[in-house]
Amino acid sequence: MAEITKTIAYLQQKKIIRVECHRKNFRTGLSIPIYSLVSEHSSLNTTHRDIDRLDLDELLAGVLSERVVEYGFLARNLLPSRSNMKILDVGSEQSALTKALSKCGKNKNWDVFGIDVARGLPQAFKEEKDESRHLFIRMDARFMGFRDEVFDKIICISTVEHIGIQSSHYIVGEYDVLGDVKALSEIFRILKKSGRVVLTIPYIDRSIRGNHKEHRIYNSYTLSKLISRFRVKRKEFYIYIEGKWKSCKLKNIVNKLQLIGNSEIPSYLHSRVCLCLLLEK
């Protein structure tokens, strides 16, 4: 399966195939891309509508991790979008997501910022390719150097669980048990009134023990502490089972996890359960 995914990603990058349409799998609830060969003149058919839409097909080419459901949730919850928005991607490194967001808002004059503490990231790195505007900054999410209430939307995809935890990949000093809480407090501070946050985290029910030395796994108690200052506008759970991500109700998670037992999950996943949240200030 991994080899097939890599091949599809390669063919997309070379613009040999493209996504023609999507078909919903009613058993899993996920949308499946249907591919076709790229015609010689297909690039001439790009419309403003294509630019204004987050390019999930390109973002997810070759991806098997939680991003499969996280990016879909993000795309559905970018709306309502308007002109001249300021968007922050927390934990971006120099990711394709920040660039895709900038491209998506090209006709609406969005300013997109990406921050991270990854080693090797320059202090500030600006790109204005094809008139899209995005800026990468090396910055600790616990101590952000932005003024109050400056961002319309803030995105935090599979990031907050790492904040304050030591790792060879990130510039982190001593372990900070409240690193994630501090980051959400900063996000609240720099978010405009009625601004929205797309937050995704690994999740597990309190009745089932689970942890990982390189990231936190949240439960109902730790989650309530983390997002106590926000209003929850939308909440979606996804569980990785039988080699697929499936939408799942909270009440069914425990039973499904108990049925799976102690079977190992792929190393590229943070947890069997991914929680996607839309929060509002």
Tab-separated table of N, CA and C in Angstrom, residues 111-236:
chain	number	residue	atom	x	y	z
A	111	ASP	N	-2.442	37.377	4.553
A	111	ASP	CA	-1.077	37.327	5.070
A	111	ASP	C	-0.974	36.080	5.933
A	112	VAL	N	-0.098	35.165	5.548
A	112	VAL	CA	0.023	33.880	6.237
A	112	VAL	C	1.397	33.792	6.899
A	113	PHE	N	1.393	33.515	8.187
A	113	PHE	CA	2.624	33.395	8.962
A	113	PHE	C	2.768	31.962	9.467
A	114	GLY	N	3.985	31.443	9.433
A	114	GLY	CA	4.259	30.127	9.991
A	114	GLY	C	5.355	30.229	11.029
A	115	ILE	N	5.128	29.658	12.219
A	115	ILE	CA	6.155	29.694	13.262
A	115	ILE	C	6.507	28.281	13.710
A	116	ASP	N	7.766	28.110	14.143
A	116	ASP	CA	8.231	26.808	14.606
A	116	ASP	C	9.548	27.001	15.352
A	117	VAL	N	9.941	25.993	16.137
A	117	VAL	CA	11.245	26.011	16.801
A	117	VAL	C	12.118	24.873	16.274
A	118	ALA	N	11.812	24.391	15.092
A	118	ALA	CA	12.591	23.301	14.506
A	118	ALA	C	14.019	23.753	14.242
A	119	ARG	N	14.953	22.872	14.517
A	119	ARG	CA	16.359	23.178	14.236
A	119	ARG	C	16.549	23.371	12.731
A	120	GLY	N	17.381	24.350	12.388
A	120	GLY	CA	17.656	24.611	10.986
A	120	GLY	C	16.748	25.645	10.355
A	121	LEU	N	15.654	25.985	11.045
A	121	LEU	CA	14.759	27.010	10.507
A	121	LEU	C	15.387	28.380	10.727
A	122	PRO	N	15.499	29.223	9.697
A	122	PRO	CA	16.094	30.549	9.873
A	122	PRO	C	15.246	31.423	10.781
A	123	GLN	N	15.865	32.489	11.295
A	123	GLN	CA	15.135	33.392	12.187
A	123	GLN	C	13.891	33.949	11.506
A	124	ALA	N	14.012	34.288	10.238
A	124	ALA	CA	12.855	34.733	9.451
A	124	ALA	C	13.141	34.428	7.991
A	125	PHE	N	12.171	33.855	7.309
A	125	PHE	CA	12.350	33.455	5.911
A	125	PHE	C	11.080	33.790	5.161
A	126	LYS	N	11.156	34.758	4.248
A	126	LYS	CA	9.970	35.242	3.550
A	126	LYS	C	9.974	34.765	2.114
A	127	GLU	N	8.789	34.356	1.642
A	127	GLU	CA	8.615	33.973	0.246
A	127	GLU	C	7.446	34.749	-0.346
A	128	GLU	N	7.628	35.289	-1.536
A	128	GLU	CA	6.538	35.968	-2.230
A	128	GLU	C	6.446	35.437	-3.651
A	129	LYS	N	6.620	34.149	-3.790
A	129	LYS	CA	6.572	33.510	-5.102
A	129	LYS	C	5.161	33.592	-5.675
A	130	ASP	N	5.062	33.959	-6.937
A	130	ASP	CA	3.765	34.053	-7.618
A	130	ASP	C	2.793	34.964	-6.869
A	131	GLU	N	3.331	36.010	-6.240
A	131	GLU	CA	2.535	37.026	-5.547
A	131	GLU	C	1.843	36.504	-4.283
A	132	SER	N	2.049	35.245	-3.934
A	132	SER	CA	1.494	34.756	-2.670
A	132	SER	C	2.385	35.259	-1.546
A	133	ARG	N	1.805	35.444	-0.367
A	133	ARG	CA	2.549	36.075	0.708
A	133	ARG	C	2.539	35.178	1.941
A	134	HIS	N	3.717	34.695	2.333
A	134	HIS	CA	3.826	33.966	3.576
A	134	HIS	C	5.215	34.169	4.164
A	135	LEU	N	5.274	34.132	5.477
A	135	LEU	CA	6.512	34.401	6.200
A	135	LEU	C	6.721	33.313	7.242
A	136	PHE	N	7.892	32.670	7.214
A	136	PHE	CA	8.253	31.677	8.220
A	136	PHE	C	9.142	32.336	9.269
A	137	ILE	N	8.860	32.089	10.537
A	137	ILE	CA	9.613	32.696	11.628
A	137	ILE	C	9.965	31.632	12.658
A	138	ARG	N	11.209	31.654	13.149
A	138	ARG	CA	11.561	30.777	14.263
A	138	ARG	C	11.081	31.435	15.555
A	139	MET	N	10.088	30.832	16.176
A	139	MET	CA	9.462	31.436	17.351
A	139	MET	C	8.861	30.344	18.224
A	140	ASP	N	8.990	30.504	19.527
A	140	ASP	CA	8.424	29.574	20.501
A	140	ASP	C	6.958	29.926	20.724
A	141	ALA	N	6.071	28.955	20.539
A	141	ALA	CA	4.629	29.208	20.662
A	141	ALA	C	4.217	29.582	22.074
A	142	ARG	N	5.075	29.333	23.063
A	142	ARG	CA	4.757	29.702	24.444
A	142	ARG	C	4.999	31.176	24.710
A	143	PHE	N	5.818	31.805	23.854
A	143	PHE	CA	6.188	33.211	24.049
A	143	PHE	C	6.177	33.906	22.692
A	144	MET	N	5.023	34.090	22.129
A	144	MET	CA	4.930	34.626	20.769
A	144	MET	C	5.070	36.149	20.756
A	145	GLY	N	5.839	36.630	19.798
A	145	GLY	CA	6.126	38.055	19.721
A	145	GLY	C	5.148	38.836	18.867
A	146	PHE	N	3.875	38.526	18.964
A	146	PHE	CA	2.842	39.253	18.229
A	146	PHE	C	2.015	40.078	19.211
A	147	ARG	N	1.464	41.174	18.721
A	147	ARG	CA	0.609	41.986	19.589
A	147	ARG	C	-0.728	41.286	19.816
A	148	ASP	N	-1.497	41.807	20.751
A	148	ASP	CA	-2.793	41.218	21.092
A	148	ASP	C	-3.775	41.322	19.925
A	149	GLU	N	-4.588	40.298	19.761
A	149	GLU	CA	-5.731	40.287	18.842
A	149	GLU	C	-5.365	40.733	17.423
A	150	VAL	N	-4.392	40.042	16.832
A	150	VAL	CA	-3.932	40.404	15.490
A	150	VAL	C	-4.375	39.406	14.414
A	151	PHE	N	-4.651	38.141	14.797
A	151	PHE	CA	-4.950	37.107	13.800
A	151	PHE	C	-6.443	36.785	13.729
A	152	ASP	N	-6.904	36.577	12.487
A	152	ASP	CA	-8.302	36.182	12.255
A	152	ASP	C	-8.493	34.687	12.469
A	153	LYS	N	-7.504	33.904	12.034
A	153	LYS	CA	-7.562	32.449	12.180
A	153	LYS	C	-6.184	31.933	12.562
A	154	ILE	N	-6.176	30.936	13.435
A	154	ILE	CA	-4.926	30.295	13.847
A	154	ILE	C	-5.080	28.791	13.671
A	155	ILE	N	-4.062	28.178	13.094
A	155	ILE	CA	-4.080	26.748	12.798
A	155	ILE	C	-2.991	26.066	13.609
A	156	CYS	N	-3.345	24.983	14.263
A	156	CYS	CA	-2.388	24.243	15.087
A	156	CYS	C	-2.631	22.748	14.850
A	157	ILE	N	-1.964	22.212	13.838
A	157	ILE	CA	-2.176	20.832	13.400
A	157	ILE	C	-1.114	19.916	14.008
A	158	SER	N	-1.540	18.986	14.862
A	158	SER	CA	-0.628	18.010	15.481
A	158	SER	C	0.649	18.668	15.988
A	159	THR	N	0.482	19.735	16.741
A	159	THR	CA	1.624	20.506	17.224
A	159	THR	C	1.634	20.674	18.732
A	160	VAL	N	0.495	21.045	19.307
A	160	VAL	CA	0.464	21.437	20.716
A	160	VAL	C	0.934	20.309	21.631
A	161	GLU	N	0.751	19.057	21.216
A	161	GLU	CA	1.168	17.924	22.055
A	161	GLU	C	2.681	17.821	22.204
A	162	HIS	N	3.438	18.511	21.318
A	162	HIS	CA	4.901	18.487	21.377
A	162	HIS	C	5.482	19.654	22.173
A	163	ILE	N	4.721	20.694	22.397
A	163	ILE	CA	5.264	21.941	22.939
A	163	ILE	C	5.725	21.761	24.381
A	164	GLY	N	6.994	22.103	24.615
A	164	GLY	CA	7.585	21.978	25.940
A	164	GLY	C	8.233	20.635	26.199
A	165	ILE	N	8.180	19.721	25.236
A	165	ILE	CA	8.785	18.397	25.386
A	165	ILE	C	10.102	18.360	24.612
A	166	GLN	N	11.156	17.900	25.267
A	166	GLN	CA	12.476	17.879	24.659
A	166	GLN	C	12.544	16.876	23.514
A	167	SER	N	13.237	17.289	22.458
A	167	SER	CA	13.381	16.440	21.281
A	167	SER	C	14.621	16.872	20.518
A	168	SER	N	15.248	15.938	19.840
A	168	SER	CA	16.436	16.261	19.044
A	168	SER	C	16.092	17.137	17.850
A	169	HIS	N	14.818	17.139	17.466
A	169	HIS	CA	14.400	17.884	16.274
A	169	HIS	C	14.054	19.332	16.589
A	170	TYR	N	13.716	19.618	17.866
A	170	TYR	CA	13.257	20.954	18.232
A	170	TYR	C	14.196	21.615	19.235
A	171	ILE	N	14.233	22.951	19.190
A	171	ILE	CA	15.052	23.719	20.115
A	171	ILE	C	14.234	23.950	21.382
A	172	VAL	N	14.361	23.050	22.339
A	172	VAL	CA	13.620	23.122	23.597
A	172	VAL	C	14.597	22.932	24.741
A	173	GLY	N	14.504	23.779	25.768
A	173	GLY	CA	15.374	23.655	26.927
A	173	GLY	C	14.867	22.583	27.864
A	174	GLU	N	14.554	22.976	29.083
A	174	GLU	CA	14.043	22.025	30.061
A	174	GLU	C	12.604	21.637	29.744
A	175	TYR	N	12.237	20.450	30.182
A	175	TYR	CA	10.867	19.972	29.991
A	175	TYR	C	9.887	20.919	30.671
A	176	ASP	N	8.851	21.308	29.959
A	176	ASP	CA	7.841	22.234	30.470
A	176	ASP	C	6.495	21.528	30.480
A	177	VAL	N	6.066	21.089	31.660
A	177	VAL	CA	4.833	20.323	31.771
A	177	VAL	C	3.615	21.128	31.330
A	178	LEU	N	3.698	22.456	31.421
A	178	LEU	CA	2.582	23.324	31.030
A	178	LEU	C	2.819	23.989	29.675
A	179	GLY	N	3.743	23.449	28.891
A	179	GLY	CA	4.058	24.063	27.605
A	179	GLY	C	2.863	24.192	26.688
A	180	ASP	N	2.030	23.162	26.635
A	180	ASP	CA	0.853	23.203	25.767
A	180	ASP	C	-0.173	24.217	26.251
A	181	VAL	N	-0.366	24.294	27.568
A	181	VAL	CA	-1.322	25.253	28.140
A	181	VAL	C	-0.857	26.687	27.885
A	182	LYS	N	0.444	26.925	28.022
A	182	LYS	CA	0.995	28.258	27.760
A	182	LYS	C	0.792	28.649	26.295
A	183	ALA	N	0.990	27.692	25.399
A	183	ALA	CA	0.815	27.970	23.969
A	183	ALA	C	-0.626	28.336	23.649
A	184	LEU	N	-1.589	27.613	24.227
A	184	LEU	CA	-3.001	27.928	23.977
A	184	LEU	C	-3.384	29.265	24.588
A	185	SER	N	-2.748	29.634	25.694
A	185	SER	CA	-2.990	30.948	26.290
A	185	SER	C	-2.494	32.053	25.365
A	186	GLU	N	-1.338	31.830	24.737
A	186	GLU	CA	-0.805	32.792	23.778
A	186	GLU	C	-1.683	32.872	22.530
A	187	ILE	N	-2.147	31.731	22.072
A	187	ILE	CA	-3.045	31.708	20.916
A	187	ILE	C	-4.305	32.513	21.208
A	188	PHE	N	-4.843	32.348	22.399
A	188	PHE	CA	-6.031	33.107	22.800
A	188	PHE	C	-5.730	34.604	22.797
A	189	ARG	N	-4.558	34.978	23.284
A	189	ARG	CA	-4.184	36.396	23.378
A	189	ARG	C	-4.082	37.062	22.015
A	190	ILE	N	-3.462	36.394	21.048
A	190	ILE	CA	-3.206	37.036	19.753
A	190	ILE	C	-4.355	36.851	18.762
A	191	LEU	N	-5.374	36.084	19.145
A	191	LEU	CA	-6.534	35.858	18.277
A	191	LEU	C	-7.542	36.993	18.448
A	192	LYS	N	-8.078	37.473	17.331
A	192	LYS	CA	-9.095	38.520	17.396
A	192	LYS	C	-10.366	38.004	18.059
A	193	LYS	N	-11.174	38.910	18.567
A	193	LYS	CA	-12.467	38.529	19.126
A	193	LYS	C	-13.308	37.871	18.031
A	194	SER	N	-13.918	36.766	18.353
A	194	SER	CA	-14.687	35.932	17.418
A	194	SER	C	-13.797	35.242	16.391
A	195	GLY	N	-12.471	35.357	16.548
A	195	GLY	CA	-11.556	34.626	15.683
A	195	GLY	C	-11.624	33.139	15.987
A	196	ARG	N	-11.137	32.329	15.044
A	196	ARG	CA	-11.272	30.879	15.193
A	196	ARG	C	-9.931	30.151	15.111
A	197	VAL	N	-9.891	29.027	15.809
A	197	VAL	CA	-8.697	28.179	15.854
A	197	VAL	C	-9.064	26.784	15.365
A	198	VAL	N	-8.255	26.245	14.459
A	198	VAL	CA	-8.374	24.835	14.083
A	198	VAL	C	-7.263	24.101	14.824
A	199	LEU	N	-7.664	23.232	15.744
A	199	LEU	CA	-6.727	22.514	16.605
A	199	LEU	C	-6.936	21.012	16.441
A	200	THR	N	-5.853	20.274	16.228
A	200	THR	CA	-5.957	18.812	16.161
A	200	THR	C	-4.958	18.202	17.132
A	201	ILE	N	-5.381	17.125	17.818
A	201	ILE	CA	-4.545	16.501	18.843
A	201	ILE	C	-4.754	14.981	18.855
A	202	PRO	N	-3.766	14.233	19.359
A	202	PRO	CA	-3.987	12.807	19.608
A	202	PRO	C	-4.836	12.653	20.866
A	203	TYR	N	-5.724	11.684	20.861
A	203	TYR	CA	-6.700	11.573	21.955
A	203	TYR	C	-6.847	10.116	22.376
A	204	ILE	N	-7.173	9.935	23.668
A	204	ILE	CA	-7.467	8.597	24.171
A	204	ILE	C	-8.448	8.737	25.320
A	205	ASP	N	-9.301	7.770	25.503
A	205	ASP	CA	-10.270	7.822	26.597
A	205	ASP	C	-9.553	7.635	27.934
A	206	ARG	N	-10.067	8.278	28.988
A	206	ARG	CA	-9.424	8.213	30.302
A	206	ARG	C	-9.369	6.798	30.858
A	207	SER	N	-10.272	5.941	30.420
A	207	SER	CA	-10.299	4.573	30.943
A	207	SER	C	-9.210	3.691	30.345
A	208	ILE	N	-8.529	4.217	29.331
A	208	ILE	CA	-7.462	3.454	28.674
A	208	ILE	C	-6.152	4.212	28.835
A	209	ARG	N	-5.149	3.554	29.364
A	209	ARG	CA	-3.869	4.214	29.595
A	209	ARG	C	-3.098	4.342	28.285
A	210	GLY	N	-2.433	5.492	28.151
A	210	GLY	CA	-1.629	5.671	26.954
A	210	GLY	C	-0.757	6.903	27.067
A	211	ASN	N	0.482	6.800	26.637
A	211	ASN	CA	1.378	7.943	26.667
A	211	ASN	C	2.518	7.688	25.693
A	212	HIS	N	3.301	8.715	25.446
A	212	HIS	CA	4.419	8.612	24.521
A	212	HIS	C	5.465	9.616	24.969
A	213	LYS	N	6.705	9.211	24.973
A	213	LYS	CA	7.749	10.073	25.529
A	213	LYS	C	7.986	11.335	24.709
A	214	GLU	N	7.596	11.346	23.435
A	214	GLU	CA	7.868	12.504	22.590
A	214	GLU	C	6.655	13.397	22.377
A	215	HIS	N	5.505	13.014	22.887
A	215	HIS	CA	4.339	13.889	22.785
A	215	HIS	C	3.273	13.470	23.791
A	216	ARG	N	2.372	14.391	24.075
A	216	ARG	CA	1.262	14.105	24.976
A	216	ARG	C	0.130	13.430	24.202
A	217	ILE	N	-0.688	12.677	24.921
A	217	ILE	CA	-1.942	12.169	24.374
A	217	ILE	C	-3.044	12.638	25.314
A	218	TYR	N	-4.035	13.310	24.791
A	218	TYR	CA	-5.039	13.972	25.626
A	218	TYR	C	-6.231	13.073	25.918
A	219	ASN	N	-6.902	13.404	27.027
A	219	ASN	CA	-8.176	12.777	27.367
A	219	ASN	C	-9.155	13.887	27.732
A	220	SER	N	-10.339	13.536	28.149
A	220	SER	CA	-11.368	14.550	28.406
A	220	SER	C	-10.927	15.554	29.469
A	221	TYR	N	-10.184	15.082	30.487
A	221	TYR	CA	-9.752	15.968	31.574
A	221	TYR	C	-8.669	16.937	31.106
A	222	THR	N	-7.610	16.412	30.490
A	222	THR	CA	-6.521	17.286	30.049
A	222	THR	C	-6.969	18.208	28.915
A	223	LEU	N	-7.900	17.738	28.098
A	223	LEU	CA	-8.427	18.583	27.024
A	223	LEU	C	-9.201	19.768	27.583
A	224	SER	N	-10.023	19.527	28.599
A	224	SER	CA	-10.825	20.611	29.178
A	224	SER	C	-9.934	21.694	29.770
A	225	LYS	N	-8.799	21.313	30.355
A	225	LYS	CA	-7.848	22.293	30.889
A	225	LYS	C	-7.187	23.077	29.760
A	226	LEU	N	-6.928	22.390	28.669
A	226	LEU	CA	-6.206	22.997	27.548
A	226	LEU	C	-7.022	24.079	26.849
A	227	ILE	N	-8.316	23.846	26.659
A	227	ILE	CA	-9.139	24.742	25.830
A	227	ILE	C	-10.208	25.472	26.641
A	228	SER	N	-9.990	25.621	27.936
A	228	SER	CA	-11.026	26.156	28.832
A	228	SER	C	-11.481	27.572	28.475
A	229	ARG	N	-10.634	28.352	27.816
A	229	ARG	CA	-10.976	29.750	27.516
A	229	ARG	C	-11.725	29.903	26.190
A	230	PHE	N	-11.833	28.836	25.434
A	230	PHE	CA	-12.457	28.903	24.112
A	230	PHE	C	-13.862	28.309	24.113
A	231	ARG	N	-14.646	28.707	23.118
A	231	ARG	CA	-15.919	28.046	22.838
A	231	ARG	C	-15.676	26.978	21.774
A	232	VAL	N	-16.202	25.790	22.001
A	232	VAL	CA	-16.055	24.704	21.025
A	232	VAL	C	-17.192	24.800	20.017
A	233	LYS	N	-16.847	25.069	18.762
A	233	LYS	CA	-17.850	25.195	17.698
A	233	LYS	C	-18.076	23.873	16.971
A	234	ARG	N	-17.039	23.057	16.899
A	234	ARG	CA	-17.172	21.775	16.202
A	234	ARG	C	-16.131	20.799	16.756
A	235	LYS	N	-16.509	19.531	16.826
A	235	LYS	CA	-15.624	18.500	17.370
A	235	LYS	C	-15.836	17.214	16.574
A	236	GLU	N	-14.750	16.675	16.017
A	236	GLU	CA	-14.841	15.443	15.233
A	236	GLU	C	-13.749	14.469	15.667
